PDB file of C-alpha atoms in Angstrom:
ATOM      1  CA  MET E  29      42.322   0.596 -43.482  1.00 84.00           C
ATOM      2  CA  ARG E  30      39.015   1.334 -42.051  1.00 90.00           C
ATOM      3  CA  GLN E  31      35.719  -0.708 -41.604  1.00 95.00           C
ATOM      4  CA  LEU E  32      32.207   0.529 -41.261  1.00 96.00           C
ATOM      5  CA  LEU E  33      30.276  -0.751 -38.228  1.00 97.00           C
ATOM      6  CA  PHE E  34      26.590  -0.715 -38.183  1.00 98.00           C
ATOM      7  CA  ARG E  35      24.860  -1.416 -34.790  1.00 98.00           C
ATOM      8  CA  LEU E  36      21.134  -1.543 -34.057  1.00 98.00           C
ATOM      9  CA  GLY E  37      19.507  -1.990 -30.702  1.00 97.00           C
ATOM     10  CA  GLU E  38      15.958  -2.172 -29.470  1.00 96.00           C
ATOM     11  CA  ALA E  39      15.593  -0.142 -26.174  1.00 94.00           C
ATOM     12  CA  SER E  40      13.267  -1.279 -23.269  1.00 90.00           C
ATOM     13  CA  ASP E  41      10.615   1.036 -24.438  1.00 91.00           C
ATOM     14  CA  GLY E  42      10.610  -0.480 -27.932  1.00 92.00           C
ATOM     15  CA  ARG E  43      12.389   2.425 -29.644  1.00 94.00           C
ATOM     16  CA  HIS E  44      15.096   1.544 -32.231  1.00 97.00           C
ATOM     17  CA  TYR E  45      18.493   3.050 -32.106  1.00 98.00           C
ATOM     18  CA  ALA E  46      20.884   2.837 -34.888  1.00 98.00           C
ATOM     19  CA  PHE E  47      24.809   3.563 -34.971  1.00 97.00           C
ATOM     20  CA  ILE E  48      27.191   3.763 -37.770  1.00 97.00           C
ATOM     21  CA  THR E  49      30.799   4.821 -37.826  1.00 95.00           C
ATOM     22  CA  ASP E  50      34.184   3.959 -39.253  1.00 93.00           C
ATOM     23  CA  GLN E  51      36.038   4.360 -36.229  1.00 92.00           C
ATOM     24  CA  PRO E  52      37.165   1.415 -33.967  1.00 91.00           C
ATOM     25  CA  ASP E  53      36.142   0.706 -30.479  1.00 89.00           C
ATOM     26  CA  ILE E  54      33.515   3.595 -30.087  1.00 93.00           C
ATOM     27  CA  ASP E  55      30.198   1.395 -30.197  1.00 94.00           C
ATOM     28  CA  ASP E  56      30.787   0.765 -26.551  1.00 95.00           C
ATOM     29  CA  MET E  57      30.190   4.546 -26.217  1.00 95.00           C
ATOM     30  CA  PHE E  58      27.003   4.332 -28.034  1.00 95.00           C
ATOM     31  CA  ASP E  59      25.923   1.328 -25.619  1.00 95.00           C
ATOM     32  CA  SER E  60      27.027   3.135 -22.459  1.00 93.00           C
ATOM     33  CA  GLY E  61      25.055   6.305 -23.548  1.00 92.00           C
ATOM     34  CA  TYR E  62      21.903   4.314 -23.969  1.00 91.00           C
ATOM     35  CA  LYS E  63      22.284   2.323 -20.853  1.00 92.00           C
ATOM     36  CA  THR E  64      22.856   5.510 -18.782  1.00 90.00           C
ATOM     37  CA  ALA E  65      20.139   7.618 -20.456  1.00 90.00           C
ATOM     38  CA  TYR E  66      17.569   4.734 -19.956  1.00 90.00           C
ATOM     39  CA  LYS E  67      18.618   3.587 -16.385  1.00 86.00           C
ATOM     40  CA  HIS E  68      15.427   4.960 -14.756  1.00 80.00           C
ATOM     41  CA  ARG E  69      13.358   4.187 -17.777  1.00 76.00           C
ATOM     42  CA  ASP E  70      14.169   0.473 -17.893  1.00 70.00           C
ATOM     43  CA  THR E  71      12.096  -0.927 -14.892  1.00 65.00           C
ATOM     44  CA  SER E  72      13.258  -4.413 -15.717  1.00 64.00           C
ATOM     45  CA  THR E  73      16.691  -3.887 -14.040  1.00 60.00           C
ATOM     46  CA  GLY E  74      15.527  -2.232 -10.950  1.00 60.00           C
ATOM     47  CA  ARG E  75      16.390   1.325  -9.540  1.00 62.00           C
ATOM     48  CA  GLU E  76      20.249   0.990  -9.694  1.00 59.00           C
ATOM     49  CA  LEU E  77      21.462  -1.204 -12.499  1.00 72.00           C
ATOM     50  CA  LEU E  78      21.958   0.276 -16.005  1.00 84.00           C
ATOM     51  CA  ALA E  79      19.426  -0.307 -18.717  1.00 84.00           C
ATOM     52  CA  ARG E  80      19.817  -3.356 -21.142  1.00 87.00           C
ATOM     53  CA  TRP E  81      18.942  -3.685 -24.879  1.00 93.00           C
ATOM     54  CA  GLN E  82      16.052  -5.876 -25.631  1.00 92.00           C
ATOM     55  CA  HIS E  83      17.834  -6.948 -28.945  1.00 95.00           C
ATOM     56  CA  THR E  84      20.906  -5.786 -30.714  1.00 96.00           C
ATOM     57  CA  PHE E  85      23.196  -6.861 -33.427  1.00 97.00           C
ATOM     58  CA  SER E  86      26.361  -5.485 -35.158  1.00 97.00           C
ATOM     59  CA  VAL E  87      27.722  -5.974 -38.542  1.00 98.00           C
ATOM     60  CA  LYS E  88      30.986  -4.716 -40.173  1.00 97.00           C
ATOM     61  CA  SER E  89      31.908  -4.005 -43.716  1.00 97.00           C
ATOM     62  CA  LYS E  90      34.973  -5.097 -45.712  1.00 95.00           C
ATOM     63  CA  GLU E  91      37.956  -2.957 -45.138  1.00 94.00           C
ATOM     64  CA  PHE E  92      38.508   0.199 -47.347  1.00 92.00           C
ATOM     65  CA  ASP E  93      40.586   3.385 -47.527  1.00 90.00           C
ATOM     66  CA  ILE E  94      38.917   6.670 -46.418  1.00 84.00           C
ATOM     67  CA  MET E  95      38.402   9.409 -49.072  1.00 84.00           C
ATOM     68  CA  PRO E  96      41.107  12.128 -48.898  1.00 79.00           C
ATOM     69  CA  GLU E  97      40.134  15.627 -48.090  1.00 76.00           C
ATOM     70  CA  GLU E  98      38.455  17.362 -51.008  1.00 73.00           C
ATOM     71  CA  ASP E  99      36.559  20.664 -51.380  1.00 66.00           C
ATOM     72  CA  ALA E 100      33.235  18.940 -51.942  1.00 75.00           C
ATOM     73  CA  LEU E 101      31.709  15.599 -51.768  1.00 81.00           C
ATOM     74  CA  PRO E 102      31.550  13.792 -55.003  1.00 86.00           C
ATOM     75  CA  ASP E 103      27.933  13.296 -56.264  1.00 91.00           C
ATOM     76  CA  LEU E 104      28.548   9.592 -56.738  1.00 92.00           C
ATOM     77  CA  LEU E 105      29.546   9.247 -53.043  1.00 91.00           C
ATOM     78  CA  GLN E 106      26.590  11.257 -51.871  1.00 92.00           C
ATOM     79  CA  LYS E 107      24.201   9.136 -53.815  1.00 95.00           C
ATOM     80  CA  ALA E 108      25.730   5.982 -52.457  1.00 95.00           C
ATOM     81  CA  PHE E 109      25.542   7.212 -48.923  1.00 95.00           C
ATOM     82  CA  ASP E 110      21.901   8.099 -49.306  1.00 96.00           C
ATOM     83  CA  SER E 111      21.108   4.732 -50.806  1.00 97.00           C
ATOM     84  CA  MET E 112      22.969   2.962 -48.046  1.00 97.00           C
ATOM     85  CA  MET E 113      20.980   4.946 -45.420  1.00 97.00           C
ATOM     86  CA  ASN E 114      17.705   4.471 -47.322  1.00 97.00           C
ATOM     87  CA  ARG E 115      18.078   0.822 -46.524  1.00 97.00           C
ATOM     88  CA  LEU E 116      19.088   1.136 -42.968  1.00 98.00           C
ATOM     89  CA  VAL E 117      16.666   3.661 -41.596  1.00 98.00           C
ATOM     90  CA  ASN E 118      13.412   1.809 -41.849  1.00 97.00           C
ATOM     91  CA  GLY E 119      11.836   1.647 -38.355  1.00 97.00           C
ATOM     92  CA  ILE E 120      14.590   3.642 -36.783  1.00 97.00           C
ATOM     93  CA  ASP E 121      13.652   6.205 -34.109  1.00 97.00           C
ATOM     94  CA  VAL E 122      16.950   7.640 -33.421  1.00 97.00           C
ATOM     95  CA  PHE E 123      20.173   7.377 -35.828  1.00 98.00           C
ATOM     96  CA  PHE E 124      23.656   8.087 -34.610  1.00 97.00           C
ATOM     97  CA  CYS E 125      25.924   8.748 -37.605  1.00 95.00           C
ATOM     98  CA  ASP E 126      29.562   9.569 -37.833  1.00 93.00           C
ATOM     99  CA  TYR E 127      29.764  13.138 -39.169  1.00 87.00           C
ATOM    100  CA  ASN E 128      32.989  12.205 -41.261  1.00 81.00           C
ATOM    101  CA  LEU E 129      31.756   8.793 -42.256  1.00 82.00           C
ATOM    102  CA  ALA E 130      34.388   7.384 -44.699  1.00 78.00           C
ATOM    103  CA  ILE E 131      35.638  10.758 -45.634  1.00 78.00           C
ATOM    104  CA  GLU E 132      38.586  12.948 -44.264  1.00 73.00           C
ATOM    105  CA  ALA E 133      36.851  16.325 -44.818  1.00 67.00           C
ATOM    106  CA  ASP E 134      34.239  17.899 -42.674  1.00 72.00           C
ATOM    107  CA  LEU E 135      31.380  17.731 -45.310  1.00 76.00           C
ATOM    108  CA  PRO E 136      27.805  17.544 -44.335  1.00 79.00           C
ATOM    109  CA  ILE E 137      27.103  13.988 -45.773  1.00 88.00           C
ATOM    110  CA  CYS E 138      23.863  13.484 -43.726  1.00 91.00           C
ATOM    111  CA  ASN E 139      21.889  16.432 -44.694  1.00 91.00           C
ATOM    112  CA  ASN E 140      19.762  14.750 -47.510  1.00 94.00           C
ATOM    113  CA  VAL E 141      18.944  11.886 -45.105  1.00 95.00           C
ATOM    114  CA  MET E 142      17.711  14.157 -42.275  1.00 95.00           C
ATOM    115  CA  ASP E 143      15.674  16.228 -44.712  1.00 94.00           C
ATOM    116  CA  ARG E 144      13.957  13.212 -46.125  1.00 95.00           C
ATOM    117  CA  PHE E 145      13.511  11.048 -42.994  1.00 96.00           C
ATOM    118  CA  ARG E 146      11.742  13.387 -40.652  1.00 94.00           C
ATOM    119  CA  SER E 147      10.339  10.878 -38.292  1.00 95.00           C
ATOM    120  CA  THR E 148      13.729   9.830 -37.215  1.00 97.00           C
ATOM    121  CA  ASP E 149      16.068  12.053 -34.931  1.00 96.00           C
ATOM    122  CA  PHE E 150      19.722  12.202 -35.792  1.00 97.00           C
ATOM    123  CA  VAL E 151      22.848  12.491 -33.640  1.00 95.00           C
ATOM    124  CA  LEU E 152      25.932  13.287 -35.754  1.00 93.00           C
ATOM    125  CA  PHE E 153      29.082  12.796 -33.781  1.00 91.00           C
ATOM    126  CA  SER E 154      32.759  13.356 -34.180  1.00 86.00           C
ATOM    127  CA  CYS E 155      31.820  17.065 -34.284  1.00 81.00           C
ATOM    128  CA  GLU E 156      34.542  18.386 -31.783  1.00 73.00           C
ATOM    129  CA  GLU E 157      35.730  20.856 -34.195  1.00 70.00           C
ATOM    130  CA  LEU E 158      32.256  22.198 -34.933  1.00 71.00           C
ATOM    131  CA  ILE E 159      31.563  22.487 -31.218  1.00 70.00           C
ATOM    132  CA  GLY E 160      34.977  23.330 -29.648  1.00 68.00           C
ATOM    133  CA  ASN E 161      37.658  21.352 -27.912  1.00 67.00           C
ATOM    134  CA  ASP E 162      38.021  23.185 -24.649  1.00 66.00           C
ATOM    135  CA  PRO E 163      36.304  20.884 -22.072  1.00 65.00           C
ATOM    136  CA  THR E 164      36.176  23.697 -19.616  1.00 64.00           C
ATOM    137  CA  THR E 165      34.036  26.091 -21.735  1.00 57.00           C
ATOM    138  CA  GLN E 166      32.493  24.205 -24.575  1.00 62.00           C
ATOM    139  CA  PRO E 167      29.248  22.056 -24.415  1.00 71.00           C
ATOM    140  CA  TYR E 168      29.258  18.449 -25.164  1.00 79.00           C
ATOM    141  CA  MET E 169      26.785  18.893 -27.998  1.00 77.00           C
ATOM    142  CA  VAL E 170      24.709  21.348 -30.003  1.00 85.00           C
ATOM    143  CA  SER E 171      21.181  20.688 -30.606  1.00 85.00           C
ATOM    144  CA  TYR E 172      18.856  22.058 -33.324  1.00 87.00           C
ATOM    145  CA  ALA E 173      15.218  21.360 -33.866  1.00 86.00           C
ATOM    146  CA  ALA E 174      13.759  21.496 -37.357  1.00 89.00           C
ATOM    147  CA  PRO E 175      10.115  20.874 -38.273  1.00 89.00           C
ATOM    148  CA  ARG E 176       9.277  17.334 -38.227  1.00 91.00           C
ATOM    149  CA  TYR E 177       6.339  17.704 -40.551  1.00 89.00           C
ATOM    150  CA  PRO E 178       6.656  21.015 -42.139  1.00 87.00           C
ATOM    151  CA  ASN E 179       3.396  20.763 -44.209  1.00 84.00           C
ATOM    152  CA  SER E 180       1.214  19.594 -41.144  1.00 80.00           C
ATOM    153  CA  SER E 181      -0.740  21.921 -38.839  1.00 76.00           C
ATOM    154  CA  ASN E 182       1.252  20.526 -36.074  1.00 73.00           C
ATOM    155  CA  SER E 183       4.751  19.840 -37.209  1.00 72.00           C
ATOM    156  CA  GLY E 184       6.548  18.633 -34.047  1.00 83.00           C
ATOM    157  CA  SER E 185      10.403  18.915 -33.731  1.00 88.00           C
ATOM    158  CA  GLN E 186      12.933  16.725 -35.178  1.00 93.00           C
ATOM    159  CA  HIS E 187      16.278  16.618 -33.326  1.00 92.00           C
ATOM    160  CA  ARG E 188      19.464  17.201 -35.094  1.00 93.00           C
ATOM    161  CA  ILE E 189      22.259  17.033 -32.628  1.00 93.00           C
ATOM    162  CA  TYR E 190      25.936  17.606 -33.279  1.00 91.00           C
ATOM    163  CA  SER E 191      27.819  15.816 -30.621  1.00 91.00           C
ATOM    164  CA  LYS E 192      31.339  15.049 -29.294  1.00 89.00           C
ATOM    165  CA  THR E 193      32.411  11.382 -29.476  1.00 91.00           C
ATOM    166  CA  ASP E 194      31.838  10.774 -25.741  1.00 90.00           C
ATOM    167  CA  PRO E 195      29.443   8.553 -23.907  1.00 93.00           C
ATOM    168  CA  PHE E 196      28.134  11.234 -21.693  1.00 92.00           C
ATOM    169  CA  ALA E 197      27.481  13.272 -24.787  1.00 91.00           C
ATOM    170  CA  PHE E 198      25.550  10.277 -26.148  1.00 94.00           C
ATOM    171  CA  SER E 199      23.525   9.906 -23.100  1.00 94.00           C
ATOM    172  CA  LEU E 200      22.715  13.618 -23.032  1.00 93.00           C
ATOM    173  CA  ALA E 201      21.420  13.235 -26.683  1.00 94.00           C
ATOM    174  CA  ILE E 202      19.328  10.420 -26.116  1.00 95.00           C
ATOM    175  CA  ASN E 203      17.903  11.850 -22.880  1.00 93.00           C
ATOM    176  CA  ALA E 204      17.174  15.094 -24.751  1.00 92.00           C
ATOM    177  CA  ILE E 205      15.414  13.228 -27.708  1.00 93.00           C
ATOM    178  CA  VAL E 206      13.156  11.133 -25.550  1.00 92.00           C
ATOM    179  CA  THR E 207      12.221  14.159 -23.314  1.00 91.00           C
ATOM    180  CA  GLN E 208      11.376  16.270 -26.621  1.00 89.00           C
ATOM    181  CA  ARG E 209       9.208  13.461 -28.057  1.00 89.00           C
ATOM    182  CA  GLU E 210       7.294  13.219 -24.857  1.00 88.00           C
ATOM    183  CA  ARG E 211       6.525  16.907 -24.882  1.00 86.00           C
ATOM    184  CA  ASP E 212       5.565  16.668 -28.553  1.00 86.00           C
ATOM    185  CA  ASN E 213       3.273  13.811 -27.774  1.00 84.00           C
ATOM    186  CA  LEU E 214       1.295  16.161 -25.514  1.00 81.00           C
ATOM    187  CA  ASN E 215       0.979  18.850 -27.988  1.00 79.00           C
ATOM    188  CA  GLY E 216      -0.180  16.648 -31.034  1.00 77.00           C
ATOM    189  CA  GLY E 217       3.518  16.629 -32.576  1.00 77.00           C
ATOM    190  CA  HIS E 218       3.848  12.865 -32.192  1.00 84.00           C
ATOM    191  CA  ILE E 219       5.295  10.590 -34.822  1.00 89.00           C
ATOM    192  CA  ARG E 220       2.808   9.892 -37.675  1.00 89.00           C
ATOM    193  CA  SER E 221       3.242   6.942 -39.892  1.00 89.00           C
ATOM    194  CA  GLU E 222       0.545   8.184 -42.195  1.00 90.00           C
ATOM    195  CA  ILE E 223       2.981  10.863 -43.210  1.00 89.00           C
ATOM    196  CA  ASP E 224       6.236   8.872 -43.111  1.00 92.00           C
ATOM    197  CA  ALA E 225       5.304   5.216 -43.724  1.00 94.00           C
ATOM    198  CA  TYR E 226       8.929   4.043 -43.363  1.00 97.00           C
ATOM    199  CA  ILE E 227       8.820   4.742 -39.689  1.00 96.00           C
ATOM    200  CA  SER E 228       6.444   1.769 -39.190  1.00 95.00           C
ATOM    201  CA  ASP E 229       8.246  -0.545 -41.647  1.00 96.00           C
ATOM    202  CA  ASN E 230      10.420  -3.587 -40.405  1.00 96.00           C
ATOM    203  CA  ILE E 231      13.823  -2.819 -39.201  1.00 97.00           C
ATOM    204  CA  VAL E 232      16.708  -4.084 -41.282  1.00 98.00           C
ATOM    205  CA  ASN E 233      18.227  -7.442 -40.369  1.00 98.00           C
ATOM    206  CA  GLU E 234      21.802  -8.435 -40.169  1.00 98.00           C
ATOM    207  CA  GLN E 235      22.210  -9.733 -43.608  1.00 98.00           C
ATOM    208  CA  GLU E 236      20.514  -6.744 -45.300  1.00 98.00           C
ATOM    209  CA  ALA E 237      22.542  -4.308 -43.091  1.00 98.00           C
ATOM    210  CA  GLU E 238      25.891  -5.927 -44.119  1.00 98.00           C
ATOM    211  CA  LEU E 239      24.860  -5.865 -47.674  1.00 98.00           C
ATOM    212  CA  ALA E 240      23.962  -2.207 -47.446  1.00 98.00           C
ATOM    213  CA  ILE E 241      27.123  -1.131 -45.858  1.00 97.00           C
ATOM    214  CA  ASN E 242      29.354  -3.250 -48.310  1.00 97.00           C
ATOM    215  CA  GLN E 243      27.814  -1.739 -51.430  1.00 97.00           C
ATOM    216  CA  PHE E 244      28.571   1.748 -50.215  1.00 96.00           C
ATOM    217  CA  VAL E 245      32.188   0.728 -49.469  1.00 96.00           C
ATOM    218  CA  ASP E 246      32.296  -0.800 -53.025  1.00 96.00           C
ATOM    219  CA  VAL E 247      31.300   2.605 -54.509  1.00 95.00           C
ATOM    220  CA  LEU E 248      33.864   4.400 -52.426  1.00 93.00           C
ATOM    221  CA  SER E 249      36.606   1.882 -53.239  1.00 93.00           C
ATOM    222  CA  LYS E 250      35.882   2.097 -57.024  1.00 93.00           C
ATOM    223  CA  TYR E 251      35.850   5.849 -56.878  1.00 90.00           C
ATOM    224  CA  LEU E 252      39.232   6.015 -55.141  1.00 88.00           C
ATOM    225  CA  HIS E 253      40.779   3.496 -57.387  1.00 86.00           C
ATOM    226  CA  SER E 254      39.447   5.405 -60.516  1.00 84.00           C
ATOM    227  CA  LYS E 255      40.743   8.682 -58.980  1.00 74.00           C
ATOM    228  CA  ALA E 256      44.111   7.326 -58.392  1.00 71.00           C
ATOM    229  CA  ALA E 257      44.294   6.005 -61.921  1.00 70.00           C
ATOM    230  CA  ILE E 258      43.500   9.585 -63.351  1.00 66.00           C
ATOM    231  CA  ASP E 259      46.019  11.309 -60.920  1.00 68.00           C
ATOM    232  CA  ALA E 260      48.774   8.823 -62.017  1.00 63.00           C
ATOM    233  CA  LYS E 261      48.457   9.771 -65.594  1.00 63.00           C
TER     234      LYS E 261
END
């Protein structure tokens, strides 16, 4: 049985980072990646100490079985995932999402969300098979840049990073995103709430986050129960 874990942290510069997974014991990697990437950006801890979150919380869902491998993601589950993310993404600058969240197959469950929420940068992890498993020759991550505001005269760049599940990879991803945002700010490609109003909305609280992830789990569990009943006939 699995559980979804959603973690949200406010960085020392006020940016909001979110993390969602169904794997146990990897939220520490997320924290370590942030603390290392922000070591020299968090002036409150001095020059040598790791950075600290200003504020953070975590919530877990009820237990569930993951969806077995299929050729395509059922439309019902895609809509449920999109609905969950719609409720979690407000005010989030960088969202770390498990590429295989709650499913067995390597299916692109996050594409709709990345296309819709352009003011948020995304790091999709558990992507070892997409990147390569040889640590001596393969990178920790592969980074793509999509136009942040395609219909604007200065579109900026939205990061879409496919990462290994590794604290150093997470640190590299955060550093790349922060650096790219600094460059975009110099060229007029800054975050624009007049285009994406959600980015200036209040972040989700613990109760809302727990409700959102449990509603996704409910849809998944009902789908698997229904599928099992059909297969048993």
